[in-house]
Structure formats: structure tokens, C-alpha cells
PDB file of C-alpha atoms in Angstrom:
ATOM      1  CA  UNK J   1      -8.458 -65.329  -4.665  1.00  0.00           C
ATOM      2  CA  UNK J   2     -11.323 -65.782  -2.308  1.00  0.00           C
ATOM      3  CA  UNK J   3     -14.586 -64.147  -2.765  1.00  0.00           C
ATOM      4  CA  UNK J   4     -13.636 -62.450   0.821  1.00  0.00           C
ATOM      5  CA  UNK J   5     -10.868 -61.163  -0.742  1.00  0.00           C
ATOM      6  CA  UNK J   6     -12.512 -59.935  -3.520  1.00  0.00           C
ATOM      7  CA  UNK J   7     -15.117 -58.216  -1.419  1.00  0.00           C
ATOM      8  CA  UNK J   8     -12.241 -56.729   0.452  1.00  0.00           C
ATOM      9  CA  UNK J   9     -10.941 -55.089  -2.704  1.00  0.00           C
ATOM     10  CA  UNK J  10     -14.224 -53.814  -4.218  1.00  0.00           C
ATOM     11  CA  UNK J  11     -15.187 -52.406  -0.915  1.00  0.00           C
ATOM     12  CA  UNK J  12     -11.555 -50.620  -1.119  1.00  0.00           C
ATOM     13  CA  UNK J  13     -11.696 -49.614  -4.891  1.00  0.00           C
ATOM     14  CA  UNK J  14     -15.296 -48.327  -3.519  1.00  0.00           C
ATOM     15  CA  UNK J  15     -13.897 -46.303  -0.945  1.00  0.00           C
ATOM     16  CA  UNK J  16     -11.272 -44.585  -3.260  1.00  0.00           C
ATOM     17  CA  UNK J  17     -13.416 -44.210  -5.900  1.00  0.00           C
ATOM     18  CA  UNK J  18     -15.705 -42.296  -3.567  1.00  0.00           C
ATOM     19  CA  UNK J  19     -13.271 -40.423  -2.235  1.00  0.00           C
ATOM     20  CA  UNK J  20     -11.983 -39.343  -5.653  1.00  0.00           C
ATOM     21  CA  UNK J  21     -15.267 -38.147  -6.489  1.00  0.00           C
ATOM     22  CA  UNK J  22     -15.574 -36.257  -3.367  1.00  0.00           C
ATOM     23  CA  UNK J  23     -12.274 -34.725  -3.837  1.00  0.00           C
ATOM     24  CA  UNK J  24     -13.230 -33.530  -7.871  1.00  0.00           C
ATOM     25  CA  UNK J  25     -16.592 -32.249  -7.059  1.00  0.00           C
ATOM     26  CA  UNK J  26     -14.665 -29.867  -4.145  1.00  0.00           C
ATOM     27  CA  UNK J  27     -12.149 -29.060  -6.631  1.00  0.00           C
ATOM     28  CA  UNK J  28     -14.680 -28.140  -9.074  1.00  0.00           C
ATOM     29  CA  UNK J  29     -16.625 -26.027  -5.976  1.00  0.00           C
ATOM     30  CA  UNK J  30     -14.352 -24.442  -5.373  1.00  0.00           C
ATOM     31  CA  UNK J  31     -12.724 -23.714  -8.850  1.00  0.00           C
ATOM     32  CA  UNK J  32     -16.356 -22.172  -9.405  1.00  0.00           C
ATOM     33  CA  UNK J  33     -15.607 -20.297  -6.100  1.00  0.00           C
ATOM     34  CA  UNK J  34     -12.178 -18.565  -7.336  1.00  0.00           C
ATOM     35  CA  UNK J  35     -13.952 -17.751 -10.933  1.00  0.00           C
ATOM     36  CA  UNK J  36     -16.867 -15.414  -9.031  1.00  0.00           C
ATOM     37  CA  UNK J  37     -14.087 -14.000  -6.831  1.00  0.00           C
ATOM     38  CA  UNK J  38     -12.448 -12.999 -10.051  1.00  0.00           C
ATOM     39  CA  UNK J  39     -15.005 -11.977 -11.838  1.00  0.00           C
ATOM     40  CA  UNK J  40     -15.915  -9.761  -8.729  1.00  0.00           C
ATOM     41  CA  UNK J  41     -12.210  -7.990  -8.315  1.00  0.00           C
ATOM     42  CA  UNK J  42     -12.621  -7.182 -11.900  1.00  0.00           C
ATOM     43  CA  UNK J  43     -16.139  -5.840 -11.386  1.00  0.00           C
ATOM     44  CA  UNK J  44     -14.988  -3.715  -8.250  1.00  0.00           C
ATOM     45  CA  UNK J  45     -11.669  -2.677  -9.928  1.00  0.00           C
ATOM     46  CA  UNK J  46     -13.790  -1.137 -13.192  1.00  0.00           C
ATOM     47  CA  UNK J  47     -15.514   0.399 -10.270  1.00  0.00           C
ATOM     48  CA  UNK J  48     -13.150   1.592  -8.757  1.00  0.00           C
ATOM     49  CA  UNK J  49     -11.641   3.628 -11.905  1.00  0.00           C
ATOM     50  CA  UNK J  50     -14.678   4.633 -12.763  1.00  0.00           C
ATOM     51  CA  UNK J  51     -15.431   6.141  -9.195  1.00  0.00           C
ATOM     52  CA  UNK J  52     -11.702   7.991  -9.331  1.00  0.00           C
ATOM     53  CA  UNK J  53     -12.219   9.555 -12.754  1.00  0.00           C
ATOM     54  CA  UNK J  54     -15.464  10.740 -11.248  1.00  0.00           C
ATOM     55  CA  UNK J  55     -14.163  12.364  -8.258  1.00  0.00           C
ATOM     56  CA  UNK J  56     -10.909  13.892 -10.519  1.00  0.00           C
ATOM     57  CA  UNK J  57     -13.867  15.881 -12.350  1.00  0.00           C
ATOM     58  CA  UNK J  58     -15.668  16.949  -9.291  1.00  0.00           C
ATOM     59  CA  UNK J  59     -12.164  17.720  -7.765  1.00  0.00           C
ATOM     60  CA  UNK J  60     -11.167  19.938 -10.738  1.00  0.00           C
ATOM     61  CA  UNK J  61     -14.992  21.423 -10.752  1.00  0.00           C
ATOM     62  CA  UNK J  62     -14.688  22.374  -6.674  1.00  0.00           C
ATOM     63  CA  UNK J  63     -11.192  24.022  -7.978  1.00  0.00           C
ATOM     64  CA  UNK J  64     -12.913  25.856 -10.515  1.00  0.00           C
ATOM     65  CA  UNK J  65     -15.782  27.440  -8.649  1.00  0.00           C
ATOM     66  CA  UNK J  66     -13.471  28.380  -6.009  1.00  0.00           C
ATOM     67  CA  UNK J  67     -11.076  29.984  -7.831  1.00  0.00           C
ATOM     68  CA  UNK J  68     -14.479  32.006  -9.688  1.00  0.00           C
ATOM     69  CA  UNK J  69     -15.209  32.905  -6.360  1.00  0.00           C
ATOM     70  CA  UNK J  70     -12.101  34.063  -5.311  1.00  0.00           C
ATOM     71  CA  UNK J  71     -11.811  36.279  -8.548  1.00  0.00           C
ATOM     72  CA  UNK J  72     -15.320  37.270  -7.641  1.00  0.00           C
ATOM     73  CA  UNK J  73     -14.422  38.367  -4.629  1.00  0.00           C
ATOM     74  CA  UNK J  74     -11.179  40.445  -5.641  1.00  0.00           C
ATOM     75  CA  UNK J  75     -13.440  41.638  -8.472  1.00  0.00           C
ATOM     76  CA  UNK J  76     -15.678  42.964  -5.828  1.00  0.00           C
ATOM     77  CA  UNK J  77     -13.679  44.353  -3.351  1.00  0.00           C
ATOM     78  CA  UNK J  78     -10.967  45.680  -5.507  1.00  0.00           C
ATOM     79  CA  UNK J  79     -12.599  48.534  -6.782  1.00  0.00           C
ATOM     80  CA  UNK J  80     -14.409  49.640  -3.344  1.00  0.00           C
ATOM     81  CA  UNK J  81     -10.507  49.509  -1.868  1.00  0.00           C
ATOM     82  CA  UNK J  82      -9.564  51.598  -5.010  1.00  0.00           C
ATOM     83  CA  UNK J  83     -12.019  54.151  -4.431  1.00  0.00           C
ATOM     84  CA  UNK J  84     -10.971  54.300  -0.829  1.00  0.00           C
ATOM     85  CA  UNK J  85      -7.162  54.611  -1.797  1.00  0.00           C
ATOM     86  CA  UNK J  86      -8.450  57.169  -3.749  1.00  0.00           C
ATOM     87  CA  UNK J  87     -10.078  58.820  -1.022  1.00  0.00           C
ATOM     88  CA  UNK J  88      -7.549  58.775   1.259  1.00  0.00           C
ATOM     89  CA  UNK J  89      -4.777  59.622  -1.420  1.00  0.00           C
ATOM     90  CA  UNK J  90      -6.482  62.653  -3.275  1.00  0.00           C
ATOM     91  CA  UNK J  91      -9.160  64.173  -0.814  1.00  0.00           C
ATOM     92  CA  UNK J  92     -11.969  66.013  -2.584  1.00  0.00           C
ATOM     93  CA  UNK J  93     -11.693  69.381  -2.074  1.00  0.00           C
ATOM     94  CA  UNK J  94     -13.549  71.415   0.742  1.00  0.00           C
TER      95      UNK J  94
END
């Protein structure tokens, strides 16, 4: 072979090589890439649960004061309404 030749080959090899490399380091880029993503769907899904467990306790604590105010509210007007059945039922006498 001629030292042309030769030339012509290294330069190649040089060109593939380099190209190899670029192609690794992108892999590697972007396998770093994927393993933040992940690590991020994880973080928001633990998140996530976390944030539904919270709002099933304030759920079942707005379901709880309402219903104490609703009973607080029959409570209150049950026995004015009683004492106006009453009323109306068995007048006092005159």
C-alpha cells in the first residue's frame, strides 16, 4: 500500500472513530436524560399519593363538620318547632 492510501484509511478510521464517540457520549446524554425523567415521575407520583390521601382527610373532615352542623341545626330548630306543635296542638287555656 501507498502512504496515500494509508492516509486515506487513517483519515477514515478517524472519521468513524469520531463519529463513534459522538454517537456514545449522546447515548450516554441522553441515558442521563431518561434517568432524571424517572427519577422525577417517581418524585411527582409519591406526590401525587401523598396530595390524594391529604385531600381524602380534608374530604371526610368537610363531611364531618357538615353533618355537625346539620345535626346542629335540627338540634336547634327541633325543639322551637316542638314547642310550636305544641302550641298549636294543645292551646293554653284562656
Amino acid at each position: 500500500m501507498m502512504s496515500a492510501d494509508i492516509d486515506a484509511v487513517d483519515a477514515e478510521n478517524q472519521v468513524e472513530l469520531e463519529e463513534k464517540t459522538r454517537l456514545i457520549n449522546q447515548v450516554l446524554e441522553l441515558q442521563h436524560t431518561l434517568e432524571d425523567l424517572s427519577a422525577r415521575v417517581d418524585a411527582v407520583k409519591e406526590e401525587n399519593l401523598k396530595l390524594k390521601s391529604e385531600n381524602q382527610v380534608l374530604g371526610q373532615y368537610i363531611e364531618n363538620l357538615m353533618s355537625a352542623s346539620s345535626q346542629k341545626k335540627v338540634r336547634d330548630w327541633f325543639p322551637f318547632c316542638f314547642k310550636e306543635l305544641l302550641l298549636i296542638s294543645f292551646p293554653p287555656p284562656l
